[in-house]
Tab-separated table of C-alpha atoms and ligand atoms in Angstrom:
chain	number	residue	atom	x	y	z
A	544	MET	CA	20.425	-10.247	10.301
A	545	LYS	CA	18.322	-7.515	11.675
A	546	ILE	CA	14.370	-7.073	11.426
A	547	MET	CA	12.920	-4.166	9.948
A	548	ASP	CA	10.015	-3.440	12.370
A	549	GLY	CA	7.224	-1.964	10.516
A	550	LYS	CA	4.895	-2.207	13.620
A	551	ALA	CA	7.198	0.001	15.598
A	552	LEU	CA	7.834	2.560	12.880
A	553	ALA	CA	4.051	2.835	11.968
A	554	THR	CA	3.290	3.385	15.567
A	555	LYS	CA	5.814	6.256	15.741
A	556	LEU	CA	4.554	7.719	12.621
A	557	GLN	CA	0.850	7.387	13.699
A	558	ALA	CA	1.645	9.294	16.983
A	559	GLU	CA	3.193	12.034	14.847
A	560	LEU	CA	0.251	11.960	12.424
A	561	ALA	CA	-2.127	12.389	15.384
A	562	GLU	CA	-0.211	15.590	16.535
A	563	LYS	CA	-0.146	17.113	13.046
A	564	THR	CA	-4.001	16.414	12.708
A	565	GLU	CA	-4.669	18.157	15.968
A	566	LYS	CA	-2.657	21.123	14.888
A	567	LEU	CA	-4.358	21.345	11.419
A	568	ARG	CA	-7.794	21.354	13.270
A	569	ASP	CA	-6.777	24.043	15.863
A	570	GLU	CA	-5.208	26.257	13.209
A	571	HIS	CA	-7.418	25.864	10.187
A	572	GLY	CA	-10.517	24.279	11.542
A	573	VAL	CA	-9.975	21.230	9.200
A	574	THR	CA	-10.276	17.444	10.082
A	575	PRO	CA	-9.026	14.978	7.550
A	576	GLY	CA	-11.915	12.820	6.385
A	577	LEU	CA	-11.358	9.262	4.931
A	578	LEU	CA	-14.343	7.415	3.272
A	579	VAL	CA	-14.185	3.853	2.531
A	580	ILE	CA	-16.503	1.954	0.395
A	581	LEU	CA	-16.611	-1.753	0.861
A	582	VAL	CA	-18.795	-4.031	-1.541
A	583	GLY	CA	-19.706	-7.641	-0.583
A	584	GLU	CA	-18.550	-9.852	2.165
A	585	ASP	CA	-14.874	-10.636	1.292
A	586	SER	CA	-13.272	-11.670	4.477
A	587	ALA	CA	-9.812	-10.174	4.124
A	588	SER	CA	-11.377	-6.983	2.696
A	589	GLN	CA	-13.433	-6.737	5.934
A	590	VAL	CA	-10.259	-7.106	8.087
A	591	TYR	CA	-8.367	-4.464	5.985
A	592	VAL	CA	-11.333	-2.007	6.045
A	593	ARG	CA	-11.793	-2.407	9.876
A	594	ASN	CA	-8.024	-1.671	10.328
A	595	LYS	CA	-8.152	1.388	8.066
A	596	GLU	CA	-10.997	2.786	10.097
A	597	ARG	CA	-9.404	2.111	13.362
A	598	SER	CA	-6.219	3.778	12.317
A	599	ALA	CA	-8.197	6.815	10.871
A	600	LEU	CA	-10.013	7.301	14.100
A	601	ALA	CA	-6.826	6.885	16.125
A	602	ALA	CA	-5.296	9.683	14.051
A	603	GLY	CA	-8.221	12.053	14.875
A	604	PHE	CA	-9.812	11.796	11.323
A	605	LYS	CA	-13.385	11.750	10.559
A	606	SER	CA	-13.880	8.283	9.207
A	607	GLN	CA	-16.883	6.425	7.514
A	608	VAL	CA	-17.118	2.973	6.040
A	609	VAL	CA	-19.949	2.502	3.526
A	610	ARG	CA	-20.843	-1.078	3.402
A	611	LEU	CA	-22.759	-2.078	0.225
A	612	PRO	CA	-24.311	-5.416	-0.534
A	613	GLU	CA	-22.677	-7.749	-3.311
A	614	THR	CA	-25.773	-7.037	-5.484
A	615	VAL	CA	-25.140	-3.313	-5.721
A	616	THR	CA	-25.157	-2.240	-9.559
A	617	GLU	CA	-22.187	-0.341	-11.108
A	618	VAL	CA	-24.396	2.546	-11.730
A	619	GLU	CA	-25.406	2.817	-8.133
A	620	LEU	CA	-21.773	2.689	-7.166
A	621	LEU	CA	-20.674	5.235	-9.485
A	622	GLU	CA	-23.411	7.747	-8.562
A	623	MET	CA	-22.345	7.262	-4.817
A	624	ILE	CA	-18.814	7.979	-5.754
A	625	SER	CA	-19.710	11.094	-7.678
A	626	THR	CA	-21.781	12.319	-4.525
A	627	TYR	CA	-18.869	11.811	-2.195
A	628	ASN	CA	-16.366	13.570	-4.895
A	629	GLN	CA	-18.617	16.739	-4.184
A	630	ASP	CA	-18.622	16.463	-0.641
A	631	PRO	CA	-15.653	18.674	0.829
A	632	THR	CA	-15.609	16.950	4.186
A	633	TRP	CA	-13.988	13.924	2.523
A	634	HIS	CA	-10.436	14.505	1.593
A	635	GLY	CA	-9.722	10.770	0.777
A	636	ILE	CA	-12.046	8.288	-0.991
A	637	LEU	CA	-11.185	4.655	-1.515
A	638	VAL	CA	-13.185	1.741	-2.691
A	639	GLN	CA	-11.757	-1.599	-1.282
A	640	LEU	CA	-10.661	-4.067	-3.954
A	641	PRO	CA	-11.478	-6.617	-5.179
A	642	LEU	CA	-14.955	-5.846	-6.422
A	643	PRO	CA	-17.569	-8.321	-7.477
A	644	LYS	CA	-17.353	-9.550	-10.965
A	645	HIS	CA	-20.259	-7.616	-12.553
A	646	ILE	CA	-18.600	-4.247	-11.494
A	647	ASP	CA	-15.872	-2.808	-13.821
A	648	GLU	CA	-12.960	-2.165	-11.519
A	649	GLU	CA	-11.353	0.418	-13.991
A	650	LYS	CA	-14.488	2.330	-14.232
A	651	VAL	CA	-14.630	2.668	-10.637
A	652	LEU	CA	-11.126	3.624	-10.034
A	653	LEU	CA	-11.548	6.323	-12.870
A	654	ALA	CA	-14.717	7.788	-11.231
A	655	ILE	CA	-12.850	8.707	-7.994
A	656	ASP	CA	-11.589	12.274	-8.008
A	657	PRO	CA	-7.719	12.072	-8.459
A	658	GLY	CA	-7.331	14.666	-5.556
A	659	LYS	CA	-9.138	12.406	-3.338
A	660	ASP	CA	-7.748	9.147	-4.644
A	661	VAL	CA	-5.627	8.291	-1.667
A	662	ASP	CA	-4.945	4.734	-2.946
A	663	GLY	CA	-3.013	6.522	-5.822
A	664	PHE	CA	-4.702	3.894	-8.319
A	665	HIS	CA	-6.362	6.568	-10.557
A	666	PRO	CA	-4.459	6.673	-14.197
A	667	THR	CA	-3.788	10.358	-13.476
A	668	ASN	CA	-2.012	9.744	-10.109
A	669	MET	CA	-0.193	6.612	-11.687
A	670	GLY	CA	0.826	8.905	-14.518
A	671	LYS	CA	2.132	11.578	-12.308
A	672	LEU	CA	4.118	8.887	-10.376
A	673	TRP	CA	5.720	7.632	-13.632
A	674	SER	CA	6.551	11.005	-14.870
A	675	GLY	CA	8.629	11.717	-11.729
A	676	HIS	CA	5.957	14.137	-10.137
A	677	PRO	CA	4.175	11.943	-7.580
A	678	VAL	CA	1.266	13.316	-5.647
A	679	MET	CA	-0.833	10.274	-4.546
A	680	VAL	CA	1.418	7.159	-4.236
A	681	PRO	CA	0.105	3.831	-3.516
A	682	SER	CA	0.572	3.125	0.142
A	683	THR	CA	2.377	-0.161	0.203
A	684	PRO	CA	5.285	1.030	-1.827
A	685	ALA	CA	5.372	4.367	-0.079
A	686	GLY	CA	5.413	2.603	3.356
A	687	ILE	CA	8.440	0.446	2.062
A	688	MET	CA	10.198	3.341	0.987
A	689	GLU	CA	9.746	4.799	4.555
A	690	LEU	CA	11.176	1.617	6.089
A	691	PHE	CA	14.229	1.869	3.935
A	692	LYS	CA	14.614	5.475	5.060
A	693	ALA	CA	14.171	4.737	8.853
A	694	TYR	CA	16.952	1.714	8.525
A	695	GLY	CA	19.352	3.682	6.466
A	696	VAL	CA	19.098	1.325	3.509
A	697	GLU	CA	21.261	2.930	0.732
A	698	LEU	CA	19.450	2.683	-2.695
A	699	ALA	CA	21.456	4.947	-4.998
A	700	GLY	CA	23.353	2.726	-7.489
A	701	LYS	CA	22.124	-0.633	-5.970
A	702	ARG	CA	20.532	-3.361	-7.726
A	703	ALA	CA	16.881	-3.774	-6.882
A	704	LEU	CA	14.580	-6.578	-7.931
A	705	VAL	CA	10.938	-6.327	-7.366
A	706	ILE	CA	9.059	-9.783	-7.835
A	707	GLY	CA	5.490	-9.006	-8.875
A	708	ARG	CA	4.093	-6.630	-11.387
A	709	SER	CA	0.759	-5.401	-9.938
A	710	ASN	CA	-0.616	-1.777	-10.286
A	711	ILE	CA	-0.892	-1.718	-6.507
A	712	VAL	CA	2.703	-2.859	-5.533
A	713	GLY	CA	5.129	-3.902	-8.181
A	714	LYS	CA	4.971	-1.103	-10.744
A	715	PRO	CA	4.884	1.678	-8.253
A	716	MET	CA	7.469	0.156	-6.197
A	717	ALA	CA	9.819	-0.094	-9.213
A	718	GLN	CA	9.260	3.590	-10.090
A	719	LEU	CA	10.029	4.761	-6.478
A	720	LEU	CA	13.146	2.744	-6.325
A	721	MET	CA	14.140	4.198	-9.727
A	722	ASP	CA	13.519	7.779	-8.389
A	723	ALA	CA	15.827	6.838	-5.631
A	724	ASN	CA	18.666	6.098	-8.237
A	725	ALA	CA	18.490	2.273	-7.771
A	726	THR	CA	18.874	-0.025	-10.956
A	727	VAL	CA	15.642	-1.718	-11.065
A	728	THR	CA	14.421	-5.114	-12.514
A	729	ILE	CA	10.754	-6.262	-12.178
A	730	GLY	CA	10.471	-10.183	-12.144
A	731	HIS	CA	7.141	-12.138	-12.123
A	732	SER	CA	5.815	-15.507	-12.207
A	733	ARG	CA	6.967	-16.139	-15.992
A	734	THR	CA	10.443	-14.727	-15.463
A	735	GLN	CA	12.992	-17.442	-16.362
A	736	TYR	CA	15.908	-18.213	-13.978
A	737	LEU	CA	14.245	-16.194	-11.131
A	738	PRO	CA	16.451	-17.526	-8.383
A	739	ALA	CA	19.603	-16.652	-10.299
A	740	LEU	CA	18.358	-13.195	-11.141
A	741	ALA	CA	17.332	-12.563	-7.482
A	742	ARG	CA	20.795	-13.734	-6.319
A	743	GLN	CA	22.261	-10.540	-8.057
A	744	ALA	CA	20.046	-8.208	-6.235
A	745	ASP	CA	21.035	-5.921	-3.250
A	746	ILE	CA	17.378	-5.124	-2.506
A	747	LEU	CA	14.674	-7.648	-2.830
A	748	VAL	CA	10.872	-6.616	-2.758
A	749	VAL	CA	8.697	-9.614	-3.028
A	750	ALA	CA	4.948	-9.283	-3.890
A	751	ILE	CA	4.111	-12.329	-5.936
A	752	GLY	CA	1.208	-13.845	-3.718
A	753	GLN	CA	2.652	-17.290	-3.069
A	754	ALA	CA	3.275	-18.438	0.496
A	755	LYS	CA	7.018	-18.843	1.282
A	756	PHE	CA	7.900	-18.512	-2.536
A	757	VAL	CA	11.350	-16.918	-1.869
A	758	THR	CA	13.888	-19.135	-0.243
A	759	LYS	CA	17.519	-18.604	0.671
A	760	ASP	CA	18.441	-19.919	-2.889
A	761	PHE	CA	17.039	-16.473	-4.026
A	762	VAL	CA	19.035	-14.248	-1.777
A	763	LYS	CA	22.450	-12.688	-1.994
A	764	GLU	CA	24.576	-12.631	1.316
A	765	GLY	CA	23.761	-9.320	2.962
A	766	ALA	CA	20.925	-8.474	0.853
A	767	VAL	CA	17.901	-6.442	2.057
A	768	VAL	CA	14.569	-8.483	1.773
A	769	VAL	CA	11.111	-7.019	2.011
A	770	ASP	CA	8.079	-9.210	2.132
A	771	VAL	CA	4.753	-7.786	0.719
A	772	GLY	CA	3.051	-11.264	1.032
A	773	MET	CA	0.131	-12.114	3.321
A	774	ASN	CA	-0.809	-15.860	2.991
A	775	ARG	CA	-1.617	-18.816	5.203
A	776	ASP	CA	0.796	-21.765	5.373
A	777	ASP	CA	-0.180	-25.455	5.371
A	778	ASN	CA	-0.948	-25.169	9.247
A	779	GLY	CA	-3.142	-21.988	8.751
A	780	LYS	CA	-0.442	-19.699	10.270
A	781	LEU	CA	-0.071	-16.283	8.660
A	782	CYS	CA	3.035	-16.036	6.510
A	783	GLY	CA	4.547	-14.045	3.846
A	784	ASP	CA	5.769	-14.615	0.272
A	785	VAL	CA	9.311	-15.115	1.665
A	786	ASP	CA	10.417	-18.171	3.693
A	787	PHE	CA	11.599	-16.146	6.691
A	788	ASP	CA	13.351	-18.936	8.693
A	789	SER	CA	15.294	-19.872	5.349
A	790	VAL	CA	16.131	-16.256	4.275
A	791	ALA	CA	16.787	-14.729	7.804
A	792	GLY	CA	20.283	-16.485	7.926
A	793	VAL	CA	21.393	-14.864	4.622
A	794	ALA	CA	19.766	-11.232	4.351
A	795	SER	CA	21.204	-8.236	6.325
A	796	LEU	CA	17.722	-6.825	6.848
A	797	ILE	CA	14.279	-8.328	6.555
A	798	THR	CA	10.667	-7.534	7.263
A	799	PRO	CA	8.549	-9.977	9.259
A	800	VAL	CA	5.018	-11.079	8.505
A	801	PRO	CA	3.004	-9.948	10.247
A	802	GLY	CA	4.392	-6.717	11.556
A	803	GLY	CA	6.540	-5.504	8.608
A	804	VAL	CA	4.989	-3.839	5.518
A	805	GLY	CA	1.339	-4.311	6.687
A	806	PRO	CA	1.208	-1.653	9.363
A	807	MET	CA	3.112	0.734	7.172
A	808	THR	CA	0.674	0.413	4.441
A	809	ILE	CA	-2.224	1.628	6.564
A	810	THR	CA	-0.029	4.475	8.151
A	811	MET	CA	0.810	5.688	4.663
A	812	LEU	CA	-2.880	5.713	3.566
A	813	MET	CA	-3.481	7.930	6.792
A	814	GLU	CA	-0.736	10.207	5.758
A	815	GLN	CA	-1.889	10.544	2.272
A	816	THR	CA	-5.265	11.509	3.676
A	817	TYR	CA	-3.690	14.121	5.766
A	818	GLN	CA	-1.869	15.586	2.911
A	819	ALA	CA	-4.987	15.665	0.898
A	820	ALA	CA	-6.714	17.568	3.608
A	821	LEU	CA	-3.547	19.951	3.812
A	822	ARG	CA	-3.888	20.648	0.181
A	823	SER	CA	-7.525	21.514	0.559
A	824	ILE	CA	-6.737	24.625	2.494
A	825	SER	CA	-4.278	26.149	0.042
B	1765	GUN	N1	-7.040	-4.399	-1.706
B	1765	GUN	C1	-6.032	-4.988	-1.439
B	1765	GUN	N2	-5.190	-4.047	-1.134
B	1765	GUN	C2	-5.643	-2.722	-1.226
B	1765	GUN	C3	-5.470	-1.417	-1.448
B	1765	GUN	O1	-4.397	-1.079	-1.045
B	1765	GUN	N3	-6.448	-0.553	-1.667
B	1765	GUN	C4	-7.594	-0.778	-2.023
B	1765	GUN	N4	-8.632	-0.025	-2.258
B	1765	GUN	N5	-7.975	-2.252	-1.969
B	1765	GUN	C5	-6.948	-3.202	-1.762
């Protein structure tokens, strides 16, 4: 078993990104700008947003986090997005999810200019991805594809099972794997005989949101296992959706939690922002 070290790969890509950013500024006078809107006090979101800001500043971007109270109205939030859409200094705009219940998430995602939607959650960008012409791709699956590339994981003709069907991870992951000529199945919490189905997979991507859900009973000898989960176990320790100790003896390659998919997600968000800035000059 070998570890797919997302932290090391992210560090390397971040350094390359900082160099590209400096060049863009020197040659075209453009500094990529990432604007993040955070509504309310969700503790996980606060950590994610802080990490995004840190990463943007490390890459040499202009970065701002707009922190709004839980009580902000939907209209106020939509008006704010409209203002930032028109400001050319922001190449990437994202609204951290989840939003408070009184705000319609779909309306908010629709309000972001698709050209600035660095999360890739706008239906226009989702449609472009599904039609085989991706522009803005959700960061987590994009980061996983980079891990596959860096570790020489062959995808063409392989059987891939994605466990989880969210718009953020499962669905775009399946599409990217299909684009890479894998034969893809999407499983989820209601799939029957999931362990038996999983045991047929050469590539297993797990994003089901349940601590240590995937044990070695799910994994074929030599399979590649990617863990998107971020949970706490019974002792309060950070863990993924995969029971690492049980699966590590069976898989040929596996991502750890932390230090696997997480750092790659943030790095791909920065890359997406850089690409949006690059498009703005042409
Ligand atoms: N909440 C959890 N993951 C994400 C993400 O990738 N983007 C945004 N905007 N919110 C999230």
